Amino acid sequence: MKNYLNYLFSLESKGIKLGLERTEKLFHFCQNPQKNFPSIQVIGTNGKGSTSAMIANILKTANYKVGLYTSPHLTKINERIRINGIAIQDDDIIEFITQYKDCINTLNVSFFEVITAIAVWYFSKNNIDIAILETGLGGRLDSVTACDSNTLVCTSISKDHQHILGDTIEKIAYEKICALKSNMTCISTNHHQSIKTIFDDYAASMGVQIHYVNKNQKTKHIRLNGRHQLENESLAIQTIKSLNNFNITKTQIKDGLSAVLWPARIQKIDNHPNVYFDVAHNSASFLSLCNFANSLDGPKILILALQKNKNINDVINNIEDIFDKIIITQTNVRNYYPPAELSALFTKINKKIILNPQKAIQSYKSFSLNTNIIIAGSHYLGPLISREFKISFDNI
């Protein structure tokens, strides 16, 4: 398997390739597996993975066979492709690469384009009833958009990947909503008016009306931490209700939501002291994390590592107001944020730099049992978390 993984990850050197043409050609060589099942495409900035997991788990609870495609992974690439929560096996990845390697090389496709093709091929091979497909980047030119889904779901939108998607929230919103096609049902969280104007104008050009969903303040079936998950829950419920040809009861919706597990989203991973892991990496997700941390009793410590292209300047004050201390480290993955530079952003808080990320994480052991430690900033911390706390992120 190692050789096949090395081959897959070697495709990352090609960088991000925007556009649908290569994916469409790769699908064609695979006999267009994406046409063999209905699917839901999920776009947005924050909450895509959580919302996708909620929708998938409701459908699974209703006894449907559900494919779930998400990104990125925490420890193993297999996590990105699941059927009823169970990750794809190595043998299936090997089978796809063996069968289509020449095509992959000829088309010069990117890593993400290949993983998307593996996902839909695997789902088709296993005769799923429906797939939930998380968009990787944007929407207009993301390979998931080539899957021609029946339903488009949009989570909250904020600034992220500005170097690719645009430097304003309106430009980012446009890139997202351009995944919408004329034959799609569209369910969206209720955005600010500037975003809704962009959405509605584009939807009108497609002859589609967007159904906006307000956050349900009364009911929270999910056990995921954070008030922001209420918005994702409301979106998941409305998406389920919009599906044709799927028979799902209110009890199955409630049971499906209450059983959702979505790793690394303010996930509690230890109790003595309290340790949480969260992949917040932009201002909006850190604001949600700060709101959660503010609800906790006892001292609050943040262990932080970021990638260089991530911007959390807008929430520096929030972090400094809520946390008692910050331990700054690094992911040691390409393009990481140098700890000295990251540390310079914080001027009003007790802080410490620990260059070795494993040692930074292990520092949780030095705090009293009533302390709350939140490890955050990157999916790339996943392998270290898995090793230190002896937990697996494979199956959900």
CSV table of N, CA, C and O in Angstrom, one decimal, residues 142-252:
chain,number,residue,atom,x,y,z
A,142,ASP,N,-14.4,23.4,-8.5
A,142,ASP,CA,-14.0,22.3,-7.6
A,142,ASP,C,-14.4,21.0,-8.3
A,142,ASP,O,-15.5,20.9,-8.8
A,143,SER,N,-13.6,20.0,-8.2
A,143,SER,CA,-13.9,18.7,-8.9
A,143,SER,C,-15.2,18.0,-8.4
A,143,SER,O,-15.8,17.3,-9.2
A,144,VAL,N,-15.6,18.3,-7.2
A,144,VAL,CA,-16.9,17.7,-6.7
A,144,VAL,C,-18.1,18.2,-7.5
A,144,VAL,O,-19.0,17.5,-7.7
A,145,THR,N,-17.9,19.4,-8.1
A,145,THR,CA,-19.0,20.0,-8.9
A,145,THR,C,-19.2,19.2,-10.2
A,145,THR,O,-20.3,19.2,-10.7
A,146,ALA,N,-18.2,18.5,-10.6
A,146,ALA,CA,-18.4,17.6,-11.8
A,146,ALA,C,-19.3,16.4,-11.5
A,146,ALA,O,-19.6,15.7,-12.5
A,147,CYS,N,-19.6,16.2,-10.3
A,147,CYS,CA,-20.4,15.0,-9.9
A,147,CYS,C,-21.9,15.2,-10.3
A,147,CYS,O,-22.7,14.2,-10.2
A,148,ASP,N,-22.3,16.4,-10.6
A,148,ASP,CA,-23.7,16.7,-11.0
A,148,ASP,C,-24.7,16.2,-10.0
A,148,ASP,O,-25.6,15.4,-10.3
A,149,SER,N,-24.6,16.7,-8.8
A,149,SER,CA,-25.4,16.3,-7.7
A,149,SER,C,-26.9,16.8,-7.9
A,149,SER,O,-27.1,17.8,-8.6
A,150,ASN,N,-27.8,16.2,-7.2
A,150,ASN,CA,-29.2,16.6,-7.2
A,150,ASN,C,-29.5,17.7,-6.3
A,150,ASN,O,-30.4,18.5,-6.6
A,151,THR,N,-28.8,17.8,-5.2
A,151,THR,CA,-29.1,18.9,-4.2
A,151,THR,C,-27.8,19.6,-3.8
A,151,THR,O,-26.7,19.0,-3.7
A,152,LEU,N,-27.9,20.9,-3.6
A,152,LEU,CA,-26.8,21.7,-3.2
A,152,LEU,C,-27.1,22.3,-1.8
A,152,LEU,O,-28.1,22.9,-1.6
A,153,VAL,N,-26.2,22.0,-0.9
A,153,VAL,CA,-26.4,22.5,0.5
A,153,VAL,C,-25.2,23.5,0.8
A,153,VAL,O,-24.1,23.2,0.5
A,154,CYS,N,-25.6,24.7,1.3
A,154,CYS,CA,-24.6,25.7,1.6
A,154,CYS,C,-24.5,26.0,3.1
A,154,CYS,O,-25.5,26.5,3.7
A,155,THR,N,-23.4,25.8,3.7
A,155,THR,CA,-23.1,26.1,5.1
A,155,THR,C,-22.7,27.6,5.2
A,155,THR,O,-22.7,28.3,4.2
A,156,SER,N,-22.2,28.0,6.4
A,156,SER,CA,-21.8,29.4,6.6
A,156,SER,C,-20.6,29.8,5.7
A,156,SER,O,-19.8,28.9,5.3
A,157,ILE,N,-20.5,31.0,5.3
A,157,ILE,CA,-19.4,31.5,4.5
A,157,ILE,C,-18.7,32.6,5.2
A,157,ILE,O,-19.2,33.5,5.8
A,158,SER,N,-17.3,32.5,5.2
A,158,SER,CA,-16.5,33.5,5.7
A,158,SER,C,-15.2,33.5,4.9
A,158,SER,O,-15.0,32.8,3.9
A,159,LYS,N,-14.2,34.3,5.3
A,159,LYS,CA,-13.0,34.5,4.6
A,159,LYS,C,-12.1,33.3,4.8
A,159,LYS,O,-11.7,33.0,6.0
A,160,ASP,N,-11.6,32.7,3.8
A,160,ASP,CA,-10.6,31.6,3.9
A,160,ASP,C,-10.2,31.3,2.4
A,160,ASP,O,-11.0,31.5,1.5
A,161,HIS,N,-9.0,30.9,2.2
A,161,HIS,CA,-8.4,30.7,0.9
A,161,HIS,C,-8.6,31.9,0.0
A,161,HIS,O,-8.8,31.8,-1.2
A,162,GLN,N,-8.4,33.1,0.6
A,162,GLN,CA,-8.6,34.3,-0.2
A,162,GLN,C,-7.7,34.4,-1.4
A,162,GLN,O,-8.0,35.0,-2.4
A,163,HIS,N,-6.5,33.8,-1.3
A,163,HIS,CA,-5.5,33.9,-2.4
A,163,HIS,C,-6.0,33.1,-3.6
A,163,HIS,O,-5.5,33.3,-4.7
A,164,ILE,N,-7.0,32.3,-3.4
A,164,ILE,CA,-7.6,31.5,-4.6
A,164,ILE,C,-9.0,32.0,-4.9
A,164,ILE,O,-9.4,32.2,-6.0
A,165,LEU,N,-9.8,32.2,-3.8
A,165,LEU,CA,-11.3,32.4,-4.0
A,165,LEU,C,-11.6,33.9,-4.1
A,165,LEU,O,-12.7,34.3,-4.5
A,166,GLY,N,-10.7,34.8,-3.7
A,166,GLY,CA,-11.0,36.2,-3.7
A,166,GLY,C,-10.9,36.9,-2.4
A,166,GLY,O,-10.9,36.2,-1.3
A,167,ASP,N,-10.7,38.2,-2.4
A,167,ASP,CA,-10.3,38.9,-1.1
A,167,ASP,C,-11.5,39.5,-0.4
A,167,ASP,O,-11.3,40.2,0.6
A,168,THR,N,-12.7,39.3,-1.0
A,168,THR,CA,-13.9,39.8,-0.3
A,168,THR,C,-14.9,38.7,-0.1
A,168,THR,O,-14.9,37.7,-0.8
A,169,ILE,N,-15.8,38.9,0.9
A,169,ILE,CA,-16.8,37.8,1.2
A,169,ILE,C,-17.7,37.6,0.0
A,169,ILE,O,-18.2,36.5,-0.3
A,170,GLU,N,-18.0,38.7,-0.8
A,170,GLU,CA,-18.8,38.6,-1.9
A,170,GLU,C,-18.2,37.8,-3.1
A,170,GLU,O,-18.8,36.9,-3.7
A,171,LYS,N,-16.9,38.0,-3.3
A,171,LYS,CA,-16.2,37.2,-4.3
A,171,LYS,C,-16.2,35.7,-3.9
A,171,LYS,O,-16.3,34.8,-4.7
A,172,ILE,N,-15.9,35.4,-2.6
A,172,ILE,CA,-15.9,34.1,-2.1
A,172,ILE,C,-17.3,33.4,-2.3
A,172,ILE,O,-17.4,32.3,-2.7
A,173,ALA,N,-18.3,34.2,-1.9
A,173,ALA,CA,-19.7,33.7,-2.0
A,173,ALA,C,-20.0,33.3,-3.5
A,173,ALA,O,-20.7,32.3,-3.8
A,174,TYR,N,-19.6,34.1,-4.4
A,174,TYR,CA,-19.8,33.9,-5.8
A,174,TYR,C,-19.2,32.6,-6.3
A,174,TYR,O,-19.8,31.7,-7.0
A,175,GLU,N,-17.9,32.4,-5.9
A,175,GLU,CA,-17.2,31.1,-6.2
A,175,GLU,C,-17.9,29.9,-5.6
A,175,GLU,O,-18.0,28.8,-6.3
A,176,LYS,N,-18.5,30.0,-4.5
A,176,LYS,CA,-19.3,28.9,-3.9
A,176,LYS,C,-20.6,28.6,-4.6
A,176,LYS,O,-20.8,27.5,-5.0
A,177,ILE,N,-21.4,29.6,-4.8
A,177,ILE,CA,-22.7,29.4,-5.4
A,177,ILE,C,-22.7,29.0,-6.8
A,177,ILE,O,-23.7,28.4,-7.4
A,178,CYS,N,-21.6,29.2,-7.5
A,178,CYS,CA,-21.5,28.8,-8.9
A,178,CYS,C,-21.4,27.3,-9.1
A,178,CYS,O,-21.4,26.8,-10.2
A,179,ALA,N,-21.5,26.5,-8.0
A,179,ALA,CA,-21.7,25.1,-8.0
A,179,ALA,C,-23.1,24.8,-8.4
A,179,ALA,O,-23.4,23.6,-8.8
A,180,LEU,N,-24.0,25.7,-8.2
A,180,LEU,CA,-25.4,25.5,-8.4
A,180,LEU,C,-25.7,25.4,-9.9
A,180,LEU,O,-25.2,26.1,-10.8
A,181,LYS,N,-26.6,24.4,-10.2
A,181,LYS,CA,-27.0,24.1,-11.6
A,181,LYS,C,-28.5,24.1,-11.7
A,181,LYS,O,-29.2,24.0,-10.6
A,182,SER,N,-29.0,24.2,-12.9
A,182,SER,CA,-30.4,24.5,-13.1
A,182,SER,C,-31.4,23.4,-12.6
A,182,SER,O,-32.5,23.6,-12.3
A,183,ASN,N,-30.8,22.2,-12.5
A,183,ASN,CA,-31.7,21.1,-12.1
A,183,ASN,C,-31.6,20.7,-10.6
A,183,ASN,O,-32.0,19.7,-10.1
A,184,MET,N,-30.9,21.6,-9.8
A,184,MET,CA,-30.6,21.3,-8.4
A,184,MET,C,-31.7,21.9,-7.5
A,184,MET,O,-32.2,23.0,-7.7
A,185,THR,N,-31.9,21.2,-6.4
A,185,THR,CA,-32.6,21.8,-5.2
A,185,THR,C,-31.5,22.5,-4.4
A,185,THR,O,-30.4,21.9,-4.2
A,186,CYS,N,-31.7,23.7,-3.9
A,186,CYS,CA,-30.7,24.4,-3.1
A,186,CYS,C,-31.2,24.7,-1.7
A,186,CYS,O,-32.2,25.5,-1.6
A,187,ILE,N,-30.5,24.3,-0.7
A,187,ILE,CA,-30.8,24.6,0.7
A,187,ILE,C,-29.6,25.3,1.3
A,187,ILE,O,-28.5,24.8,1.2
A,188,SER,N,-29.8,26.4,2.0
A,188,SER,CA,-28.7,27.2,2.5
A,188,SER,C,-29.0,27.8,3.8
A,188,SER,O,-30.2,28.1,4.2
A,189,THR,N,-28.0,27.9,4.6
A,189,THR,CA,-28.1,28.6,5.9
A,189,THR,C,-28.4,30.1,5.6
A,189,THR,O,-28.2,30.6,4.4
A,190,ASN,N,-29.0,30.8,6.5
A,190,ASN,CA,-29.4,32.2,6.2
A,190,ASN,C,-28.3,33.2,6.4
A,190,ASN,O,-28.0,33.6,7.5
A,191,HIS,N,-27.7,33.5,5.3
A,191,HIS,CA,-26.5,34.4,5.3
A,191,HIS,C,-26.8,35.9,5.5
A,191,HIS,O,-28.0,36.3,5.4
A,192,HIS,N,-25.7,36.7,5.6
A,192,HIS,CA,-25.9,38.1,5.6
A,192,HIS,C,-26.4,38.5,4.2
A,192,HIS,O,-26.2,37.8,3.2
A,193,GLN,N,-27.1,39.7,4.2
A,193,GLN,CA,-27.8,40.1,3.0
A,193,GLN,C,-26.8,40.2,1.8
A,193,GLN,O,-27.2,39.9,0.6
A,194,SER,N,-25.6,40.7,2.0
A,194,SER,CA,-24.7,40.8,0.9
A,194,SER,C,-24.4,39.5,0.2
A,194,SER,O,-24.2,39.4,-1.0
A,195,ILE,N,-24.3,38.4,1.0
A,195,ILE,CA,-24.1,37.1,0.4
A,195,ILE,C,-25.4,36.6,-0.3
A,195,ILE,O,-25.4,36.1,-1.4
A,196,LYS,N,-26.5,36.8,0.4
A,196,LYS,CA,-27.8,36.4,-0.2
A,196,LYS,C,-28.1,37.1,-1.5
A,196,LYS,O,-28.7,36.5,-2.4
A,197,THR,N,-27.7,38.3,-1.7
A,197,THR,CA,-27.9,39.0,-3.0
A,197,THR,C,-27.1,38.3,-4.1
A,197,THR,O,-27.6,38.1,-5.2
A,198,ILE,N,-25.8,38.0,-3.8
A,198,ILE,CA,-25.0,37.2,-4.7
A,198,ILE,C,-25.7,35.9,-5.0
A,198,ILE,O,-25.8,35.5,-6.2
A,199,PHE,N,-26.1,35.2,-4.0
A,199,PHE,CA,-26.7,33.9,-4.2
A,199,PHE,C,-28.0,33.9,-5.0
A,199,PHE,O,-28.2,33.2,-6.0
A,200,ASP,N,-28.9,34.9,-4.6
A,200,ASP,CA,-30.2,35.0,-5.3
A,200,ASP,C,-30.0,35.4,-6.8
A,200,ASP,O,-30.8,34.9,-7.6
A,201,ASP,N,-29.1,36.3,-7.1
A,201,ASP,CA,-28.9,36.7,-8.4
A,201,ASP,C,-28.4,35.5,-9.3
A,201,ASP,O,-28.9,35.3,-10.4
A,202,TYR,N,-27.5,34.8,-8.8
A,202,TYR,CA,-27.0,33.6,-9.5
A,202,TYR,C,-28.1,32.5,-9.7
A,202,TYR,O,-28.3,32.0,-10.7
A,203,ALA,N,-28.8,32.3,-8.6
A,203,ALA,CA,-29.9,31.3,-8.6
A,203,ALA,C,-30.9,31.6,-9.6
A,203,ALA,O,-31.4,30.8,-10.3
A,204,ALA,N,-31.3,32.9,-9.7
A,204,ALA,CA,-32.3,33.4,-10.7
A,204,ALA,C,-31.8,33.1,-12.1
A,204,ALA,O,-32.6,32.7,-12.9
A,205,SER,N,-30.5,33.3,-12.3
A,205,SER,CA,-30.0,33.0,-13.7
A,205,SER,C,-30.1,31.5,-14.0
A,205,SER,O,-30.1,31.1,-15.2
A,206,MET,N,-30.1,30.7,-13.0
A,206,MET,CA,-30.2,29.2,-13.2
A,206,MET,C,-31.7,28.7,-13.1
A,206,MET,O,-32.0,27.6,-13.3
A,207,GLY,N,-32.6,29.7,-12.8
A,207,GLY,CA,-34.0,29.3,-12.7
A,207,GLY,C,-34.3,28.5,-11.4
A,207,GLY,O,-35.2,27.7,-11.3
A,208,VAL,N,-33.5,28.7,-10.4
A,208,VAL,CA,-33.6,28.0,-9.1
A,208,VAL,C,-33.9,29.0,-8.0
A,208,VAL,O,-33.4,30.1,-7.9
A,209,GLN,N,-34.7,28.6,-7.0
A,209,GLN,CA,-35.0,29.4,-5.8
A,209,GLN,C,-34.3,28.7,-4.6
A,209,GLN,O,-34.5,27.5,-4.4
A,210,ILE,N,-33.6,29.5,-3.9
A,210,ILE,CA,-32.8,29.0,-2.8
A,210,ILE,C,-33.7,29.0,-1.5
A,210,ILE,O,-34.4,30.0,-1.2
A,211,HIS,N,-33.7,27.9,-0.8
A,211,HIS,CA,-34.5,27.8,0.5
A,211,HIS,C,-33.5,28.1,1.6
A,211,HIS,O,-32.6,27.3,1.9
A,212,TYR,N,-33.7,29.2,2.3
A,212,TYR,CA,-32.8,29.6,3.4
A,212,TYR,C,-33.4,29.1,4.7
A,212,TYR,O,-34.6,29.1,5.0
A,213,VAL,N,-32.5,28.6,5.5
A,213,VAL,CA,-32.9,27.9,6.8
A,213,VAL,C,-32.4,28.8,8.0
A,213,VAL,O,-31.2,29.1,8.1
A,214,ASN,N,-33.3,29.1,8.9
A,214,ASN,CA,-32.9,29.8,10.1
A,214,ASN,C,-32.5,28.7,11.2
A,214,ASN,O,-33.0,27.6,11.2
A,215,LYS,N,-31.5,29.2,12.0
A,215,LYS,CA,-31.1,28.3,13.1
A,215,LYS,C,-32.2,28.0,14.1
A,215,LYS,O,-32.9,28.9,14.5
A,216,ASN,N,-32.3,26.7,14.4
A,216,ASN,CA,-33.3,26.3,15.4
A,216,ASN,C,-32.7,26.5,16.8
A,216,ASN,O,-31.8,25.8,17.2
A,217,GLN,N,-33.2,27.5,17.5
A,217,GLN,CA,-32.7,27.8,18.9
A,217,GLN,C,-33.3,26.9,19.9
A,217,GLN,O,-32.8,26.8,21.1
A,218,LYS,N,-34.3,26.1,19.6
A,218,LYS,CA,-35.0,25.4,20.7
A,218,LYS,C,-34.5,24.0,20.9
A,218,LYS,O,-34.4,23.5,22.0
A,219,THR,N,-34.1,23.3,19.8
A,219,THR,CA,-33.8,21.9,19.9
A,219,THR,C,-32.3,21.7,19.4
A,219,THR,O,-31.9,22.2,18.4
A,220,LYS,N,-31.7,20.8,20.2
A,220,LYS,CA,-30.3,20.4,19.8
A,220,LYS,C,-30.2,18.9,20.0
A,220,LYS,O,-30.1,18.5,21.2
A,221,HIS,N,-30.4,18.1,19.0
A,221,HIS,CA,-30.3,16.7,19.1
A,221,HIS,C,-28.8,16.2,19.1
A,221,HIS,O,-28.5,15.2,19.7
A,222,ILE,N,-28.0,16.9,18.4
A,222,ILE,CA,-26.6,16.5,18.3
A,222,ILE,C,-25.9,16.7,19.6
A,222,ILE,O,-26.2,17.5,20.4
A,223,ARG,N,-24.8,15.9,19.7
A,223,ARG,CA,-24.0,16.0,20.9
A,223,ARG,C,-22.7,16.7,20.7
A,223,ARG,O,-21.8,16.7,21.5
A,224,LEU,N,-22.5,17.1,19.4
A,224,LEU,CA,-21.3,17.9,19.1
A,224,LEU,C,-21.2,19.2,19.9
A,224,LEU,O,-22.2,19.8,20.1
A,225,ASN,N,-20.0,19.5,20.3
A,225,ASN,CA,-19.8,20.8,21.1
A,225,ASN,C,-19.9,22.0,20.3
A,225,ASN,O,-19.5,22.0,19.1
A,226,GLY,N,-20.4,23.1,20.8
A,226,GLY,CA,-20.4,24.4,20.2
A,226,GLY,C,-21.8,24.8,19.7
A,226,GLY,O,-22.5,24.0,19.1
A,227,ARG,N,-22.2,26.1,20.0
A,227,ARG,CA,-23.5,26.6,19.6
A,227,ARG,C,-23.6,26.7,18.1
A,227,ARG,O,-24.7,26.6,17.6
A,228,HIS,N,-22.5,26.8,17.4
A,228,HIS,CA,-22.5,26.9,15.9
A,228,HIS,C,-23.1,25.7,15.3
A,228,HIS,O,-23.6,25.7,14.1
A,229,GLN,N,-23.0,24.5,16.0
A,229,GLN,CA,-23.5,23.3,15.4
A,229,GLN,C,-25.1,23.3,15.3
A,229,GLN,O,-25.6,22.5,14.5
A,230,LEU,N,-25.7,24.2,16.0
A,230,LEU,CA,-27.2,24.3,15.9
A,230,LEU,C,-27.6,24.7,14.4
A,230,LEU,O,-28.5,24.3,13.9
A,231,GLU,N,-26.8,25.6,13.9
A,231,GLU,CA,-27.0,26.1,12.5
A,231,GLU,C,-26.8,24.9,11.5
A,231,GLU,O,-27.6,24.7,10.6
A,232,ASN,N,-25.8,24.1,11.7
A,232,ASN,CA,-25.5,23.0,10.9
A,232,ASN,C,-26.6,21.9,11.0
A,232,ASN,O,-27.0,21.3,10.1
A,233,GLU,N,-27.1,21.7,12.3
A,233,GLU,CA,-28.2,20.8,12.5
A,233,GLU,C,-29.4,21.2,11.8
A,233,GLU,O,-30.1,20.3,11.1
A,234,SER,N,-29.8,22.4,11.9
A,234,SER,CA,-31.0,22.9,11.2
A,234,SER,C,-30.9,22.7,9.7
A,234,SER,O,-31.9,22.3,9.0
A,235,LEU,N,-29.7,23.0,9.2
A,235,LEU,CA,-29.5,22.8,7.7
A,235,LEU,C,-29.6,21.3,7.3
A,235,LEU,O,-30.2,21.0,6.3
A,236,ALA,N,-29.1,20.4,8.2
A,236,ALA,CA,-29.1,19.0,7.9
A,236,ALA,C,-30.6,18.5,7.9
A,236,ALA,O,-31.0,17.7,7.0
A,237,ILE,N,-31.4,19.0,8.9
A,237,ILE,CA,-32.8,18.6,9.0
A,237,ILE,C,-33.6,19.0,7.7
A,237,ILE,O,-34.3,18.2,7.2
A,238,GLN,N,-33.4,20.3,7.3
A,238,GLN,CA,-34.1,20.8,6.2
A,238,GLN,C,-33.7,20.0,4.9
A,238,GLN,O,-34.5,19.8,4.0
A,239,THR,N,-32.4,19.7,4.8
A,239,THR,CA,-32.0,19.0,3.6
A,239,THR,C,-32.7,17.6,3.5
A,239,THR,O,-33.1,17.2,2.5
A,240,ILE,N,-32.7,16.9,4.7
A,240,ILE,CA,-33.4,15.6,4.7
A,240,ILE,C,-34.9,15.7,4.3
A,240,ILE,O,-35.4,14.9,3.5
A,241,LYS,N,-35.5,16.8,4.8
A,241,LYS,CA,-36.9,17.0,4.5
A,241,LYS,C,-37.2,17.3,3.0
A,241,LYS,O,-38.3,17.1,2.5
A,242,SER,N,-36.1,17.8,2.3
A,242,SER,CA,-36.3,18.2,0.9
A,242,SER,C,-36.1,17.1,0.0
A,242,SER,O,-36.4,17.2,-1.2
A,243,LEU,N,-35.6,15.9,0.5
A,243,LEU,CA,-35.3,14.8,-0.4
A,243,LEU,C,-36.5,14.1,-0.9
A,243,LEU,O,-37.4,13.8,-0.1
A,244,ASN,N,-36.5,13.8,-2.2
A,244,ASN,CA,-37.6,13.0,-2.8
A,244,ASN,C,-37.2,11.6,-2.8
A,244,ASN,O,-36.0,11.3,-2.9
A,245,ASN,N,-38.2,10.7,-2.7
A,245,ASN,CA,-37.9,9.2,-2.8
A,245,ASN,C,-37.1,8.7,-1.6
A,245,ASN,O,-36.6,7.6,-1.8
A,246,PHE,N,-37.1,9.4,-0.5
A,246,PHE,CA,-36.5,8.9,0.7
A,246,PHE,C,-37.5,9.0,1.8
A,246,PHE,O,-38.0,10.1,2.1
A,247,ASN,N,-37.8,7.9,2.5
A,247,ASN,CA,-38.8,7.8,3.5
A,247,ASN,C,-38.1,7.9,4.9
A,247,ASN,O,-37.5,6.9,5.3
A,248,ILE,N,-38.1,9.0,5.5
A,248,ILE,CA,-37.4,9.2,6.8
A,248,ILE,C,-38.3,9.9,7.8
A,248,ILE,O,-38.9,10.9,7.6
A,249,THR,N,-38.4,9.2,9.0
A,249,THR,CA,-39.3,9.7,10.0
A,249,THR,C,-38.6,10.7,10.9
A,249,THR,O,-37.4,10.8,11.0
A,250,LYS,N,-39.4,11.4,11.7
A,250,LYS,CA,-38.9,12.4,12.7
A,250,LYS,C,-38.0,11.7,13.7
A,250,LYS,O,-37.0,12.2,14.2
A,251,THR,N,-38.4,10.5,14.1
A,251,THR,CA,-37.6,9.7,15.1
A,251,THR,C,-36.3,9.3,14.5
A,251,THR,O,-35.3,9.4,15.2
A,252,GLN,N,-36.2,9.0,13.2
A,252,GLN,CA,-35.0,8.6,12.6
A,252,GLN,C,-34.1,9.9,12.5
A,252,GLN,O,-32.8,9.8,12.6
